[in-house]
Coordinates of C-alpha atoms in Angstrom, one line a residue:
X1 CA 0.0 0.0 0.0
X2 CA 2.7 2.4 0.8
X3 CA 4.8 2.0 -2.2
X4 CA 1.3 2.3 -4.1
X5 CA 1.6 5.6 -2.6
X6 CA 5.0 6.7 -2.9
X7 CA 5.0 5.4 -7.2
X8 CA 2.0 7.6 -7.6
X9 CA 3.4 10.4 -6.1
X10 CA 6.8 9.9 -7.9
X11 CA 4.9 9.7 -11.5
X12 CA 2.7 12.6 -10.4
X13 CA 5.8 14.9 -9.9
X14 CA 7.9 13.4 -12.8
X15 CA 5.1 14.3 -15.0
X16 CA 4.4 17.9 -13.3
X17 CA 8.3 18.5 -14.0
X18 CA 8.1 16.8 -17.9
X19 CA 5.5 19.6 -18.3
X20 CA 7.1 22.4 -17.0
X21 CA 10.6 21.4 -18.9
X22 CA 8.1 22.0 -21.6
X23 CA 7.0 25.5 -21.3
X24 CA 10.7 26.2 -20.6
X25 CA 11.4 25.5 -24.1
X26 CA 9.5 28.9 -24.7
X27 CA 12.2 30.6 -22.7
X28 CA 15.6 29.2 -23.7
X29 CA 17.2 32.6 -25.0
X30 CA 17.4 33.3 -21.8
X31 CA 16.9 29.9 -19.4
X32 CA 18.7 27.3 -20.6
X33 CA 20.4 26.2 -18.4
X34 CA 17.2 26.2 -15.7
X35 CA 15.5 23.9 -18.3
X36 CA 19.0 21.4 -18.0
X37 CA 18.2 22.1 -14.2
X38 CA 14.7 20.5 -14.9
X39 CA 15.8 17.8 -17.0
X40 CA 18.0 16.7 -14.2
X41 CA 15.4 17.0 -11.6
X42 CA 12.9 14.2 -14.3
X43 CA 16.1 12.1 -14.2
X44 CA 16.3 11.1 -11.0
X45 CA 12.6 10.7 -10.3
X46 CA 12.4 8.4 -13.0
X47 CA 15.1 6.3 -10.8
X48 CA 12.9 6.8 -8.0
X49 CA 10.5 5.8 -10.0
X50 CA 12.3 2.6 -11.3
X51 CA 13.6 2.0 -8.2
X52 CA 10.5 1.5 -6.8
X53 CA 8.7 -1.0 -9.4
X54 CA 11.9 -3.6 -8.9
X55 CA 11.4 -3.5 -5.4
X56 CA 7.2 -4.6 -5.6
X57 CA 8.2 -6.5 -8.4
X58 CA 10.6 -8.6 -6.6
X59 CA 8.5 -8.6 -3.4
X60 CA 11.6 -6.5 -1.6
X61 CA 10.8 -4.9 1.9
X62 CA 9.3 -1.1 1.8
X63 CA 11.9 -0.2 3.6
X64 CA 14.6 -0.1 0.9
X65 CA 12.6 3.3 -0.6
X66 CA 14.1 4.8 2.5
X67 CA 17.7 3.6 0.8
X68 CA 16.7 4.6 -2.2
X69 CA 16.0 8.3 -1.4
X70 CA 19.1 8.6 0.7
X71 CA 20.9 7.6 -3.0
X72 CA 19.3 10.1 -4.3
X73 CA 19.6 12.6 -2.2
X74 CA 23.3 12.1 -2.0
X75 CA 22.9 12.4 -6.2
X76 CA 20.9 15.3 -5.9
X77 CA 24.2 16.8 -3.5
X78 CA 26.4 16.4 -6.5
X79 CA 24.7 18.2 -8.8
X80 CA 23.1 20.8 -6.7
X81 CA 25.0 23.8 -8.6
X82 CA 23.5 22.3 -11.9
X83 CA 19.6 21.6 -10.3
X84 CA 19.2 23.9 -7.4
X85 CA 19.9 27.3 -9.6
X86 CA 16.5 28.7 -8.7
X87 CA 16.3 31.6 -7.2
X88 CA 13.9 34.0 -5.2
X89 CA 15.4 37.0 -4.8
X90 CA 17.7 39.0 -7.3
X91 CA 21.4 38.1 -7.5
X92 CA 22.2 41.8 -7.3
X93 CA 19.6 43.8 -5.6
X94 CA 18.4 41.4 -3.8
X95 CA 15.0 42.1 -4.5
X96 CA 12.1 39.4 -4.2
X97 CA 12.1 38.3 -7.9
X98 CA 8.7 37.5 -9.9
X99 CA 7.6 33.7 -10.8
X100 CA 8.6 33.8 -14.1
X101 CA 11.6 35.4 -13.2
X102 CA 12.5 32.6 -10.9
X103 CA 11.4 29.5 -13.1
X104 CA 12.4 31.0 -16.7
X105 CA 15.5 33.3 -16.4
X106 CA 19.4 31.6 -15.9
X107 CA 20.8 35.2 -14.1
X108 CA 18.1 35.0 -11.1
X109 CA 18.2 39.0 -11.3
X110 CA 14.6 41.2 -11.4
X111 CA 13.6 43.3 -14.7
X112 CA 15.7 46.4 -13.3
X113 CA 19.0 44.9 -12.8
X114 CA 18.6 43.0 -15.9
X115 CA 16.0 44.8 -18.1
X116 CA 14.7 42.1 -20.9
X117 CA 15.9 43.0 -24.7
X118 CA 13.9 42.5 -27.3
X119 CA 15.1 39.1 -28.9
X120 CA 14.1 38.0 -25.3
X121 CA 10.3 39.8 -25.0
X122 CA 10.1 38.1 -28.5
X123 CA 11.6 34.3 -27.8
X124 CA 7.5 33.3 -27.5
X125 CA 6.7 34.3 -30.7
X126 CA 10.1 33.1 -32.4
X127 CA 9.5 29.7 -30.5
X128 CA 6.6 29.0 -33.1
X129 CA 8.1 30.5 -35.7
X130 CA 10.7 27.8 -35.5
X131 CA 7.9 25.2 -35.2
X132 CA 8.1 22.2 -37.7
X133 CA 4.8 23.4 -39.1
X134 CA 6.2 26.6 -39.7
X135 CA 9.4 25.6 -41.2
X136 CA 7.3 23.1 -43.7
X137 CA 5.5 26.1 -44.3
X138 CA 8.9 28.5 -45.3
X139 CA 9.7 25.0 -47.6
X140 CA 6.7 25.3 -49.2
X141 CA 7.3 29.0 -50.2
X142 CA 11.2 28.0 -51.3
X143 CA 9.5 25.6 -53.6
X144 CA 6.8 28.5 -54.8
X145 CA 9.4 31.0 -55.1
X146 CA 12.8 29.4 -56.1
X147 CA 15.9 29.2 -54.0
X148 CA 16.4 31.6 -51.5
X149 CA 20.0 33.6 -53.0
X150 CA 22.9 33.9 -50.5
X151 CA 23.8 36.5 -48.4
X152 CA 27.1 37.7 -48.9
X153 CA 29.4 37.2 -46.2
X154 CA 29.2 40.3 -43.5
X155 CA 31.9 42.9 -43.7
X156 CA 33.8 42.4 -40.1
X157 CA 32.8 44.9 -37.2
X158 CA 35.2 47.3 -36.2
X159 CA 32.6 49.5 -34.0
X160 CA 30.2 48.1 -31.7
X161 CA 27.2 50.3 -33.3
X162 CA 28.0 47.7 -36.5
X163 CA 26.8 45.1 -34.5
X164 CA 23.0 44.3 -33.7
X165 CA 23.5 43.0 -29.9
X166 CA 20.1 41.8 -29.4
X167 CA 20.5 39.4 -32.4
X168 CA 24.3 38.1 -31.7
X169 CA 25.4 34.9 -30.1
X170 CA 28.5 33.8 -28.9
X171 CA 30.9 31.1 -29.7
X172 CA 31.5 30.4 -26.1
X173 CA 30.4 31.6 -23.0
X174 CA 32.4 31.9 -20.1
X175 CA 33.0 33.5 -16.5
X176 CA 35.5 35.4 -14.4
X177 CA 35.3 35.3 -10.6
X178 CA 37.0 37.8 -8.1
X179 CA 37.2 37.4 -5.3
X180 CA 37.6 40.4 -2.9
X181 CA 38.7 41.0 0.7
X182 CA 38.6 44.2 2.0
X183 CA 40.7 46.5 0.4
X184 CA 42.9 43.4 -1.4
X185 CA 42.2 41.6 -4.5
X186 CA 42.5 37.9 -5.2
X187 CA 44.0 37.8 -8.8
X188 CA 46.0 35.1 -10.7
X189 CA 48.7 35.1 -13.7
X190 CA 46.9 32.9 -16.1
X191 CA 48.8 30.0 -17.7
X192 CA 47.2 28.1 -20.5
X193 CA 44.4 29.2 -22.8
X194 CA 43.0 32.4 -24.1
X195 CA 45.0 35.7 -22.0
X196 CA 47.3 33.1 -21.2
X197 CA 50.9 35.4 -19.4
X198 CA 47.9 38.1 -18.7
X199 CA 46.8 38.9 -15.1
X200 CA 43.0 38.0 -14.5
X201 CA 40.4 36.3 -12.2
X202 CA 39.7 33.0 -11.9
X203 CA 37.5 32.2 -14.5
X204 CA 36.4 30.1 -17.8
X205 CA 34.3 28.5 -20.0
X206 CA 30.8 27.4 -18.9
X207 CA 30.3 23.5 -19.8
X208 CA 26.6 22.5 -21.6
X209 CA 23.8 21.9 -18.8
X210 CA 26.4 24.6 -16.3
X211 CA 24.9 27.4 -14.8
X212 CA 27.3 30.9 -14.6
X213 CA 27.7 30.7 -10.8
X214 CA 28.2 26.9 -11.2
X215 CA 31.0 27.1 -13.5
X216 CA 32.5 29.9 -11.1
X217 CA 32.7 28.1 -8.7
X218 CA 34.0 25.4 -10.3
X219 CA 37.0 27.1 -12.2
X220 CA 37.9 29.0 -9.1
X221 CA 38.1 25.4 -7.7
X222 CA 40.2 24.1 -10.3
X223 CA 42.3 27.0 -11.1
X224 CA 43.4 27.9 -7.7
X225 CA 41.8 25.3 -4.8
X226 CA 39.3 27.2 -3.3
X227 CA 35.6 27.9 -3.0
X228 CA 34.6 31.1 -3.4
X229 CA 31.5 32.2 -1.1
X230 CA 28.6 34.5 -1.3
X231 CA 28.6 35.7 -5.0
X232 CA 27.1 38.7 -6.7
X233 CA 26.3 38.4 -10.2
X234 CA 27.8 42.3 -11.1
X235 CA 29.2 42.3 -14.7
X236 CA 27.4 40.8 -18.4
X237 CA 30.7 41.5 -21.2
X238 CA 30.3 40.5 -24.8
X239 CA 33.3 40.2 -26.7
X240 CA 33.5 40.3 -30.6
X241 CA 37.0 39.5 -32.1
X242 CA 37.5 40.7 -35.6
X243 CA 38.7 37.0 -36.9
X244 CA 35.2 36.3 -36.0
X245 CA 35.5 34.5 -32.7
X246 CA 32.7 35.8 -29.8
X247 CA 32.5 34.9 -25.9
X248 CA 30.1 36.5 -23.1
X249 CA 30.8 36.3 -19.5
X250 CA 29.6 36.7 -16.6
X251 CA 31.4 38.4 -13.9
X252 CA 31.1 37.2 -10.5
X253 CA 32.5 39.2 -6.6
X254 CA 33.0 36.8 -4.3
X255 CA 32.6 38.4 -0.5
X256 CA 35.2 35.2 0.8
X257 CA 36.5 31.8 0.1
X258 CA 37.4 28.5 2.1
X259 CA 39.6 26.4 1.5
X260 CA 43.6 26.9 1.4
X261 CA 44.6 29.5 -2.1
X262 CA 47.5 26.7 -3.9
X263 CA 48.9 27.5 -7.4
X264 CA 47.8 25.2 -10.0
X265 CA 49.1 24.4 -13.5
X266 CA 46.7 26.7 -15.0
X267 CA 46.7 29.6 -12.8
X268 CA 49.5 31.3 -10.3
X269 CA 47.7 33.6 -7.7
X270 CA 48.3 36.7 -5.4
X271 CA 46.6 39.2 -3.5
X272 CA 46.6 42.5 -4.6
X273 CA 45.3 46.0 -2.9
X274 CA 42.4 47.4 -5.1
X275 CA 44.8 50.6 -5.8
X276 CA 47.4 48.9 -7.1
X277 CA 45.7 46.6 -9.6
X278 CA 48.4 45.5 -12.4
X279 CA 45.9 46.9 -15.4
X280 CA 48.7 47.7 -17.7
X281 CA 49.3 43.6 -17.7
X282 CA 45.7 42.6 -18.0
X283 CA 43.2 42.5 -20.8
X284 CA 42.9 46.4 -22.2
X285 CA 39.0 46.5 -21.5
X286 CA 39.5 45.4 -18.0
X287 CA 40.0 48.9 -16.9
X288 CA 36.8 50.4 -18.3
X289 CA 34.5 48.4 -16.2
X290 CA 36.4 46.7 -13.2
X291 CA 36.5 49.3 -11.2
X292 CA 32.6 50.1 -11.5
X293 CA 32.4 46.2 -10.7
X294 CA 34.1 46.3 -8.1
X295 CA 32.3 49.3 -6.4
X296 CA 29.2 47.3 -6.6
X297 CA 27.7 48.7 -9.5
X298 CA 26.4 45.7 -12.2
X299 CA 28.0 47.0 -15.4
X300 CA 27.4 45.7 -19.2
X301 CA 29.7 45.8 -21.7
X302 CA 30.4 45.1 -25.3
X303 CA 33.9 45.2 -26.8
X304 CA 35.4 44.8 -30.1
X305 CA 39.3 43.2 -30.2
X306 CA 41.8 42.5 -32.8
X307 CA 43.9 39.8 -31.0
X308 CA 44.8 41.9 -27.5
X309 CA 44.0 45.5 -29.4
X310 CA 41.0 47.0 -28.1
X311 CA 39.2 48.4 -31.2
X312 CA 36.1 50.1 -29.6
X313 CA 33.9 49.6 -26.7
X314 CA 30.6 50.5 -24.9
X315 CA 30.0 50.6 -21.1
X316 CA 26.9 50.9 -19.2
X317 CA 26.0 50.6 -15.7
X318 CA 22.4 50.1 -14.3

């Protein structure tokens, strides 16, 4: 009777999520990585799930669905910083965030700290758009119409007014993570990859199904041993190389750390006042919004580089 019970509960909330992965699909300009969160989440209910058919089918006690969920849970532990991304109040602000803001958008931040552009108020409507009906549809006018000519390949951006924002995506997204106590900075002298022999923060690339703060977290972990605490979401950069390579990141302040700082094979670190910071051997956009960063105030910006030659840039802060 119990595990009666307990399976229809588990399908009812495996089927509750399944649903709600799929109105996320409505939303992934902006929420992917809270619809991976979801997917997850179905995951192990369906091995709840599983788990408990083989133990009524094979007449096993009731009491295993208490070893079961401890399994779980321990699962669930691993892969917290990739499921429990959901939150109620804004990263920045602070501020009690709205439901859709909490189930549908990756940065956790409310409408003012993060104001919604247009490609995102439209991601609804581009969502059926990109429906199979809709593309047999565009096939059916190719066939009506004749092949659709080429676009010529566009002219490289040299200015970030060249560049529609709201429309651009990426190659790779990434993050940087500092992490700040009192008037000292912790920074490293990176080793391998891009900036590799600049100074930066701990930082890069965000892996599929990774939220931002997960993958901070992470590389600050990997790059030199420790786990940075308390995090504020303060910085959103795009970068647009002229050879046609792109990243974002998100910048991340850290208010402390545990854990014992170690120099890795990817990253040497030191400590550093916040008046002495070594820009002249750091990236040459660093100094146009790190300091507003690291006053508090969240900051966007949008760069254009020709290798480490910063051609143009724009800076806001909200």
């Amino acid at each position: 009777m119990v595990l009666l019970v307990v399976q229809k509960i588990a399908v009812a909330l495996l089927l509750l999520v399944l649903v709600f992965n799929l109105t996320q699909r409505r939303h992934l300009a902006h929420g992917e990585y809270k619809r991976y969160a979801t997917l997850y989440a179905a995951g192990l209910l369906l091995l709840f799930y599983a788990a408990t058919i083989g133990i009524g089918r094979y007449d096993l006690s009731p009491s295993l669905l208490i070893l079961v969920a401890a399994l779980e849970g321990a699962v669930l532990y691993l892969l917290r910083t990739r499921i429990l991304i959901f939150r109620f109040r804004c990263a920045t602000c602070a501020a009690r965030l709205p439901l859709e803001r909490v189930l549908y958008f990756d940065s956790n931040q409310c409408d003012r700290c993060a104001p919604l552009s247009e490609a995102e108020r439209e991601s609804g409507r581009l969502a059926v758009i990109d429906s199979p009906i809709a593309s047999a549809g565009a096939a059916v006018s190719r066939l009506r119409t004749g092949p659709v000519p080429e676009k010529a390949a566009p002219a490289v951006a040299r200015t970030t007014v060249e560049i529609d924002w709201e429309a651009w995506a990426p190659t790779e997204k990434a993050v940087l993570c500092f992490v700040a106590e009192g008037e000292r900075l912790l920074l490293i002298e990176k080793k391998t990859g891009l900036g590799s022999g600049k100074v930066n923060a701990p930082g890069g690339r965000v892996e599929p199904g990774e939220s931002p703060e997960a993958a901070a977290i992470r590389e600050t972990e990997e790059e030199i041993g420790v786990t940075p605490r308390d995090l504020r979401l303060l910085a959103e950069l795009s970068f647009q190389f002229v050879d046609g390579y792109s990243l974002s990141c998100h910048v991340f302040v850290a208010s402390g750390y545990a854990g014992e700082i170690r120099e890795t094979a990817e990253a040497a670190p030191f400590w550093c006042a916040r008046s002495e910071i070594p820009y002249d051997r750091m990236w040459a956009d660093d100094r146009l919004w790190l300091p507003g960063v690291l006053s508090g105030t969240y900051t966007v910006g949008r760069f254009i580089l020709d290798g480490d030659a910063l051609l143009d840039s724009d800076v806001t802060t909200r």
